mmCIF file of C-alpha atoms in Angstrom:
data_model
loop_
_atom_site.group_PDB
_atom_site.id
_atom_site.type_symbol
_atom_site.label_atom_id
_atom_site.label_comp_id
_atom_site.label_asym_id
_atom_site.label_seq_id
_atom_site.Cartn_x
_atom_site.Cartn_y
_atom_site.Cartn_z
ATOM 1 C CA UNK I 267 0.000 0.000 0.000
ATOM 2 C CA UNK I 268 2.659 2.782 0.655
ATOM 3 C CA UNK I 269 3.751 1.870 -2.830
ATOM 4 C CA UNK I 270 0.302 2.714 -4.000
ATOM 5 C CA UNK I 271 0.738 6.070 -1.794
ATOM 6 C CA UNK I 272 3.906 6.553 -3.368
ATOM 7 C CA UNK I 273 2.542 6.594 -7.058
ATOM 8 C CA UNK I 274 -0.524 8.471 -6.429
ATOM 9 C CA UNK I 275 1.615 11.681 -5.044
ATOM 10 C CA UNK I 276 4.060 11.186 -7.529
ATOM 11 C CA UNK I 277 0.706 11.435 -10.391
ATOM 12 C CA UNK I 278 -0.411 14.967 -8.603
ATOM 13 C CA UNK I 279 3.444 16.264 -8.960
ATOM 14 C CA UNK I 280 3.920 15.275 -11.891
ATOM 15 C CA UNK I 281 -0.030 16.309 -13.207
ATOM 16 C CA UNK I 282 1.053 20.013 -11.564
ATOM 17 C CA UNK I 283 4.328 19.917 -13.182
ATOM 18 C CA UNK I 284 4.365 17.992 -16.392
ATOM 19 C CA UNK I 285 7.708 18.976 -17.789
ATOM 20 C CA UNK I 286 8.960 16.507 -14.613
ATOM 21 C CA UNK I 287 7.453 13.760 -16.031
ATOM 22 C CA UNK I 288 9.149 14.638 -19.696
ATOM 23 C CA UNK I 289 12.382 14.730 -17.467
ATOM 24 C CA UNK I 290 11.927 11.241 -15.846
ATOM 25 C CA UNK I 291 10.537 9.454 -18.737
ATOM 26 C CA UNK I 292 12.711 10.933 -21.163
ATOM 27 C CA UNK I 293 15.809 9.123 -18.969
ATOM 28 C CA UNK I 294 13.996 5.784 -18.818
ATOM 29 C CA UNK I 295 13.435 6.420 -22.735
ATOM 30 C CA UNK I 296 10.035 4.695 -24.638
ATOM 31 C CA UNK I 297 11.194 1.704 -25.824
ATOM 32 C CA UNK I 298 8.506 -1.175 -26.101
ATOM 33 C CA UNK I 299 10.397 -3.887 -26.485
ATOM 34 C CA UNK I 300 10.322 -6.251 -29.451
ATOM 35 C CA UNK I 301 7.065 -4.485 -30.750
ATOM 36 C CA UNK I 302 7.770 -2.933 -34.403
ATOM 37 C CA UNK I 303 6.568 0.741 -34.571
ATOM 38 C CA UNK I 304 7.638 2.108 -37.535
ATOM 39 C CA UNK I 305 4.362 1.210 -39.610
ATOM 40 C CA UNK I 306 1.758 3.679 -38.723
ATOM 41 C CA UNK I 307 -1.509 2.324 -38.653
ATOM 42 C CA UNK I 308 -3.580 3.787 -41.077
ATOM 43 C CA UNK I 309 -7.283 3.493 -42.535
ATOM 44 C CA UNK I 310 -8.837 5.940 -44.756
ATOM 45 C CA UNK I 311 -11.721 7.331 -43.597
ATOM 46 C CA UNK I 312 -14.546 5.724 -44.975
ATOM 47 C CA UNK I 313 -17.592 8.462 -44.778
ATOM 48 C CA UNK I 314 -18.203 11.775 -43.392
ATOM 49 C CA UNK I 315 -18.397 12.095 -39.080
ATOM 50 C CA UNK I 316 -22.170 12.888 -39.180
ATOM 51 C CA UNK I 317 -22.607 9.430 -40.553
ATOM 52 C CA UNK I 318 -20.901 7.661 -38.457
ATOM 53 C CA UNK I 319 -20.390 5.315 -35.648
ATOM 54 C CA UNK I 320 -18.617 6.424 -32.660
ATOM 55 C CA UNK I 321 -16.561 5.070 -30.084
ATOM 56 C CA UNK I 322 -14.666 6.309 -27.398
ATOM 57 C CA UNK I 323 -11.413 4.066 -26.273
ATOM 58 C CA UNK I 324 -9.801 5.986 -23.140
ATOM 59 C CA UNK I 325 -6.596 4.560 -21.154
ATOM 60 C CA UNK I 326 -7.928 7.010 -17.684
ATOM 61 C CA UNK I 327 -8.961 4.146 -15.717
ATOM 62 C CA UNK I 328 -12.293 4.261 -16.067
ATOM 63 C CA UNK I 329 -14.506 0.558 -15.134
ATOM 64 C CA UNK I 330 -18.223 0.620 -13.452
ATOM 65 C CA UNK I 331 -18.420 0.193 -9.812
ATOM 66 C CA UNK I 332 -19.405 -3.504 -9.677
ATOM 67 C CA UNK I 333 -16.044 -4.573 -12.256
ATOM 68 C CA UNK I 334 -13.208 -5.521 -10.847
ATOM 69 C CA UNK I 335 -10.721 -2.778 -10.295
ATOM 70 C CA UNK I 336 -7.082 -2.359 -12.517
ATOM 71 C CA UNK I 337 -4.591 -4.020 -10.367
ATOM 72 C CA UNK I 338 -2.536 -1.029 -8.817
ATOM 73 C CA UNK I 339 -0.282 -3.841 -6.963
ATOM 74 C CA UNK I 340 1.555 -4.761 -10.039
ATOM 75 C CA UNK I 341 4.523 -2.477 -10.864
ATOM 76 C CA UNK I 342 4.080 -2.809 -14.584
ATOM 77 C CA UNK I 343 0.428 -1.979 -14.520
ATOM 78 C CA UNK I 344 -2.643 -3.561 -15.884
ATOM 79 C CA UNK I 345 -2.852 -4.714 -20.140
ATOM 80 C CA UNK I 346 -6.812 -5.539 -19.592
ATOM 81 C CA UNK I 347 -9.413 -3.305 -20.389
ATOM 82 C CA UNK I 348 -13.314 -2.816 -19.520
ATOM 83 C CA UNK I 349 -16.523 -2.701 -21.562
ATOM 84 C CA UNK I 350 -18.212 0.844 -20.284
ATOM 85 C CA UNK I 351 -22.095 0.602 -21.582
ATOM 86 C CA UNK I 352 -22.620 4.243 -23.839
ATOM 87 C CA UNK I 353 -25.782 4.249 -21.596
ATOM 88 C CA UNK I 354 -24.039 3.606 -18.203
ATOM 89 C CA UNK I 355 -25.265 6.306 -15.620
ATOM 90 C CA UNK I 356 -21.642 8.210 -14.968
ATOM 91 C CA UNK I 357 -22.421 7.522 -11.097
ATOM 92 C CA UNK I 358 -21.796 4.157 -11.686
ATOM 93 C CA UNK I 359 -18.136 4.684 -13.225
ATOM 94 C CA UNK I 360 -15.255 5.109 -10.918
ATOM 95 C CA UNK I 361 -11.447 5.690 -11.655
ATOM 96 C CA UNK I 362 -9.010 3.319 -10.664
ATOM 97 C CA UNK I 363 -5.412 4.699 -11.880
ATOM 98 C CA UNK I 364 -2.795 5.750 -9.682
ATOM 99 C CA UNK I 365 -0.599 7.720 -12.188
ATOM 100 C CA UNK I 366 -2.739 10.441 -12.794
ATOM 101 C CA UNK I 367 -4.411 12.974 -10.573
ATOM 102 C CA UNK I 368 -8.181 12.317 -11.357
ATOM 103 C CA UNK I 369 -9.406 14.593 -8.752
ATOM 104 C CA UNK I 370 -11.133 16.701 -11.240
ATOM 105 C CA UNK I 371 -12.168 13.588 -13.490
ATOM 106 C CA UNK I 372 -14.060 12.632 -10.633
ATOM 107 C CA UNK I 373 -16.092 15.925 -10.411
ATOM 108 C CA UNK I 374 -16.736 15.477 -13.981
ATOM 109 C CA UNK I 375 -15.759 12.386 -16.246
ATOM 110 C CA UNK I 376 -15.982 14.438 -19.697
ATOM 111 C CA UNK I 377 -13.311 15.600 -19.188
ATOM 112 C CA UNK I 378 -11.133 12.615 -19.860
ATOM 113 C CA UNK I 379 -14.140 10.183 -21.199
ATOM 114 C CA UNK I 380 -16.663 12.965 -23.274
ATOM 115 C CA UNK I 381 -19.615 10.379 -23.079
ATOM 116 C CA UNK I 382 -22.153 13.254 -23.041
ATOM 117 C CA UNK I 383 -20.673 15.757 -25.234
ATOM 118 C CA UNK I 384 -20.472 12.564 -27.443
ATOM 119 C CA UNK I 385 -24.500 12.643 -27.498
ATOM 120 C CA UNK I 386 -24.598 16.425 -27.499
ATOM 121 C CA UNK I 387 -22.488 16.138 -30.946
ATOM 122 C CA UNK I 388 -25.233 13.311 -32.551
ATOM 123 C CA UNK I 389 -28.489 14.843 -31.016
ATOM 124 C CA UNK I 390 -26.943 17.891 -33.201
ATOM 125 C CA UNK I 391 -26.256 15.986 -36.048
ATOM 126 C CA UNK I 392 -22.732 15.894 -36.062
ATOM 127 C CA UNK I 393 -21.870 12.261 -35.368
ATOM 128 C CA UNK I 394 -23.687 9.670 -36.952
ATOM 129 C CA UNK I 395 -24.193 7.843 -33.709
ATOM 130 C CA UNK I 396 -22.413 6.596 -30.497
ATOM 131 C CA UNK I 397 -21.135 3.299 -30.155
ATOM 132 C CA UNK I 398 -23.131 1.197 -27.936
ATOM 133 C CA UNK I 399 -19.785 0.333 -26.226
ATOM 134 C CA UNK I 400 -16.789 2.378 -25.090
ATOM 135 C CA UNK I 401 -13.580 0.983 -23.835
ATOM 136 C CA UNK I 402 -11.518 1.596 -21.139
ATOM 137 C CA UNK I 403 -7.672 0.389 -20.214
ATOM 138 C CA UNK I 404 -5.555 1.870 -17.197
ATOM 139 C CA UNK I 405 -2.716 3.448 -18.907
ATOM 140 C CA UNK I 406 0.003 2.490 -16.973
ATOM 141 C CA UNK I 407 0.973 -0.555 -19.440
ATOM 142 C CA UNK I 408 4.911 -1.196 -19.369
ATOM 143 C CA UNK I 409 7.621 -4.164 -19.638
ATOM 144 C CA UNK I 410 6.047 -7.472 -20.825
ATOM 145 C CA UNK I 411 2.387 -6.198 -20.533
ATOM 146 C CA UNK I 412 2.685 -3.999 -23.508
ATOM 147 C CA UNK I 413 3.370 -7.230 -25.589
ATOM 148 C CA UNK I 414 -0.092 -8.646 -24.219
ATOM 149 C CA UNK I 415 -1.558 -5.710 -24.900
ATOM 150 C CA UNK I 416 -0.361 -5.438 -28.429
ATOM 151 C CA UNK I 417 -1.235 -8.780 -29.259
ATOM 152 C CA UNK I 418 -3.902 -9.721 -27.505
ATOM 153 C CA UNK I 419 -6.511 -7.300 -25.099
ATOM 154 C CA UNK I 420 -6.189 -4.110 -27.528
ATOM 155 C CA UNK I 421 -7.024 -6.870 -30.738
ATOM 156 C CA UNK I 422 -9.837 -7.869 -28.758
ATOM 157 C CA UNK I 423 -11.315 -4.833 -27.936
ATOM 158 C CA UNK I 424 -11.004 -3.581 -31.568
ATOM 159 C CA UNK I 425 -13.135 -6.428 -32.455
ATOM 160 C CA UNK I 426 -15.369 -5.469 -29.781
ATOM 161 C CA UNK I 427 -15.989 -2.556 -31.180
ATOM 162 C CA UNK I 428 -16.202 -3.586 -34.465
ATOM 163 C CA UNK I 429 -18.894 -5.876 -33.321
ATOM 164 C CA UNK I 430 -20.884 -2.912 -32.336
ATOM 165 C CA UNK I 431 -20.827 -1.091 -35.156
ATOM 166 C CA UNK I 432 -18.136 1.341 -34.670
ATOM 167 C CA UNK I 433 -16.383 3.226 -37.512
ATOM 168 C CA UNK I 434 -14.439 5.832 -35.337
ATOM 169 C CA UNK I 435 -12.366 5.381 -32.286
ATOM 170 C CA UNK I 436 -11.913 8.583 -30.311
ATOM 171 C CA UNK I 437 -8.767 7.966 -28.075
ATOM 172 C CA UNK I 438 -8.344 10.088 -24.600
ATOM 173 C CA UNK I 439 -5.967 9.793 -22.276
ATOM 174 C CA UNK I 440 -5.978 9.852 -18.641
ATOM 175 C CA UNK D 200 4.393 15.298 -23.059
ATOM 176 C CA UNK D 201 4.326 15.494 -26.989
ATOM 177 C CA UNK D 202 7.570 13.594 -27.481
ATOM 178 C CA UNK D 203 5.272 10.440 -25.700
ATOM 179 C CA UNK D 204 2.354 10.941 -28.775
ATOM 180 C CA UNK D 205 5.201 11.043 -31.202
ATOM 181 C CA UNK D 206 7.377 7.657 -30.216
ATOM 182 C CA UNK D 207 3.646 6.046 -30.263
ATOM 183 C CA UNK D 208 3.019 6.808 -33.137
ATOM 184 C CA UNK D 209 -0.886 6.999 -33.572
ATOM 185 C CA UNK D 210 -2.028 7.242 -37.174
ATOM 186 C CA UNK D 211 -4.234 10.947 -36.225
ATOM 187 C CA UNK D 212 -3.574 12.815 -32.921
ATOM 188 C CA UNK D 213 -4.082 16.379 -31.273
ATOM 189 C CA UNK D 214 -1.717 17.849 -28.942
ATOM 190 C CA UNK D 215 -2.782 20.523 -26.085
ATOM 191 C CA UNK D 216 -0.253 21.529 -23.698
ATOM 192 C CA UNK D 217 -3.068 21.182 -20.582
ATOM 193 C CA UNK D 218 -2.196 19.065 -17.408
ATOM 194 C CA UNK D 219 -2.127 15.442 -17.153
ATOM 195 C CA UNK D 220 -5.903 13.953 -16.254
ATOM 196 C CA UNK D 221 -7.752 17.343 -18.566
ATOM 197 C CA UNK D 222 -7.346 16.117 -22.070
ATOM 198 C CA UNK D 223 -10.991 17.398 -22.620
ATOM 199 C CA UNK D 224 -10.587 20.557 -20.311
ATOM 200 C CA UNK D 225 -12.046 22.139 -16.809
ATOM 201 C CA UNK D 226 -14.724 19.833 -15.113
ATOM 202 C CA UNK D 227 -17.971 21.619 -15.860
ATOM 203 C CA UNK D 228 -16.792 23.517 -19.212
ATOM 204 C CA UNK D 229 -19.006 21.865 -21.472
ATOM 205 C CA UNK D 230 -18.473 24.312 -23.986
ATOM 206 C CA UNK D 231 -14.739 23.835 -23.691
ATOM 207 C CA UNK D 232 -14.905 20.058 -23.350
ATOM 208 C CA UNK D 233 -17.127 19.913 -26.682
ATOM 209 C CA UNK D 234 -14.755 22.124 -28.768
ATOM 210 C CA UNK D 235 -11.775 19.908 -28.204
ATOM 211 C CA UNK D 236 -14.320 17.168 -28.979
ATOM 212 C CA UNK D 237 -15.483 19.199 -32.665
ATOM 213 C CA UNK D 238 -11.300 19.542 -32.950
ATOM 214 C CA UNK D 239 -10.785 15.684 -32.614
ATOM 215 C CA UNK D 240 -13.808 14.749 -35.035
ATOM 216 C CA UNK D 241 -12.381 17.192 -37.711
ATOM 217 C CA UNK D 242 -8.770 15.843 -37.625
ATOM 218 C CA UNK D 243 -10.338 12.479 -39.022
ATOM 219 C CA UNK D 244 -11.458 14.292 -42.124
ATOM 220 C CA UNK D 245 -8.564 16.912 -42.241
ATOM 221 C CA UNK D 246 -5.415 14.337 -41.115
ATOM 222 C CA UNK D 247 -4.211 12.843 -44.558
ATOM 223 C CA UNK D 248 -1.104 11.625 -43.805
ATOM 224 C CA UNK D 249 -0.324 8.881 -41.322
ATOM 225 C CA UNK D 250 1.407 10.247 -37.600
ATOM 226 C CA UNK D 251 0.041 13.891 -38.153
ATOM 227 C CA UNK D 252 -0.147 15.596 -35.315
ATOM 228 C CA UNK D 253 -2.399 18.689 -34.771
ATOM 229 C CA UNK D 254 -0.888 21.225 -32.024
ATOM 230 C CA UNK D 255 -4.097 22.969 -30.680
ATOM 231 C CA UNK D 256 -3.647 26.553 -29.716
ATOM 232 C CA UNK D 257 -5.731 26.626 -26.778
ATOM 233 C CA UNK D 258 -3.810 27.844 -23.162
ATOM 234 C CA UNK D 259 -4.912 26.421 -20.195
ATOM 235 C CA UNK D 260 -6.368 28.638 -17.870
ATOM 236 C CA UNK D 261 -7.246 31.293 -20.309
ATOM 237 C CA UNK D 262 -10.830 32.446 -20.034
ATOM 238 C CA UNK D 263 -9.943 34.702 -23.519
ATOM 239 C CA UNK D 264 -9.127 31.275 -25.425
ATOM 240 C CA UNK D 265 -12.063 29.324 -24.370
ATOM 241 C CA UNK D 266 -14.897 32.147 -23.944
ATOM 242 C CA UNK D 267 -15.879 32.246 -27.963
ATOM 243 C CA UNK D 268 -16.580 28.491 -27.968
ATOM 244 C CA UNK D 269 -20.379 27.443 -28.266
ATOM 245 C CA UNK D 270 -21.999 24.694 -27.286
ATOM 246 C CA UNK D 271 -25.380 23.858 -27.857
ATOM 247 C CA UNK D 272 -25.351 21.128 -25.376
ATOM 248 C CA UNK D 273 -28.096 20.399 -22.864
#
């Protein structure tokens, strides 16, 4: 637990004073190990926003109160992700990430996970229509996790979402 | 933060220089939280080549950059 303590003030220094964070990362370096990365991903957009499917894929923490938790005990995080309902009243959603200050996510979770502005933007006709399903990792991901994640939780929730529909994945970060 | 989009390498980002945990803006600002939103949906029709990245020009804390925004939400 004190390691847990430990993270979570480190996440409100480093959320106050970001160019820290740069610092200290940019010392440890992003290598993901083995994965290859110079390909960029890349489909053409198929049709206009306003006609189509939306999904938002965040990595803030985000699971509904009766999931179980991201594991904060491991040191190299959490590669599994959770299915957030578009229709999920937000006071069933909690945070569980201890590398971020979400004090303010908490007051309001558009901020990090625009669920409502996402309905604002297709009750005005600007999106087609929301995804059924949205998608949530913990963004702390690092040493053999981001292999599982590459190969197998972030193909699975692609074809999640695919299953539902979706033609547009919003990323946010936490 | 930036140099973290760019060794990723997704195929269409945005950049704001706002703290960690506010990618979307102030809690309560829908009007803010929606024009980052309008930015993000554009980028998938303006982005045509793969790893763009779009630096928005918004300052945090800045009622002057954020007070023209409209939403029409709720």
């Amino acid at each position: 637990m004190a390691n847990r303590l430990i993270n979570q003030i480190l996440a409100r220094v480093f959320t106050r004073f970001p160019s820290l964070l740069t610092r200290v990362m940019g010392k440890n370096g992003y290598d993901p190990e083995g994965l290859n990365l110079d390909d960029i991903p890349w489909t053409p957009v198929g049709k206009d926003v306003d006609k189509s499917r939306v999904a938002i894929v965040t990595t803030a923490g985000l699971h509904l109160k009766d999931q179980t938790p991201f594991n904060m005990l491991d040191p190299l995080g959490d590669p599994t992700f959770r299915e957030i309902p578009s229709d999920t009243p937000l006071d069933d959603i909690r945070i569980t990430h201890d590398y971020y200050d979400h004090t303010d996510a908490e007051k309001d979770i558009n901020i990090v996970f625009p669920v409502e502005r996402l309905k604002d933007a297709v009750a005005l006709g600007e999106v087609g229509s929301a995804s059924p399903l949205h998608i949530s990792f913990m963004g702390h991901i690092d040493g053999a996790y981001v292999k599982t994640l590459y190969n197998e939780t972030a193909p699975l929730a692609a074809a999640k979402l695919i299953e539902n529909g979706t033609e547009i994945a919003l990323f946010t970060p936490g | 933060m930036r140099k973290f989009t760019e060794a990723a390498r997704p195929p269409r980002s945005l950049y704001l220089n706002w703290p960690m945990g506010h990618p979307f803006g102030e809690p309560g600002n829908k009007a803010q939280q929606m024009r980052i939103l309008r930015d993000a949906l554009s980028a998938f029709q303006d982005i045509t080549e793969p790893g763009t990245i779009i630096d928005l020009p918004y300052r945090w804390g800045r009622p002057e950059d954020t007070s023209s925004f409209e939403c029409d939400c709720d």
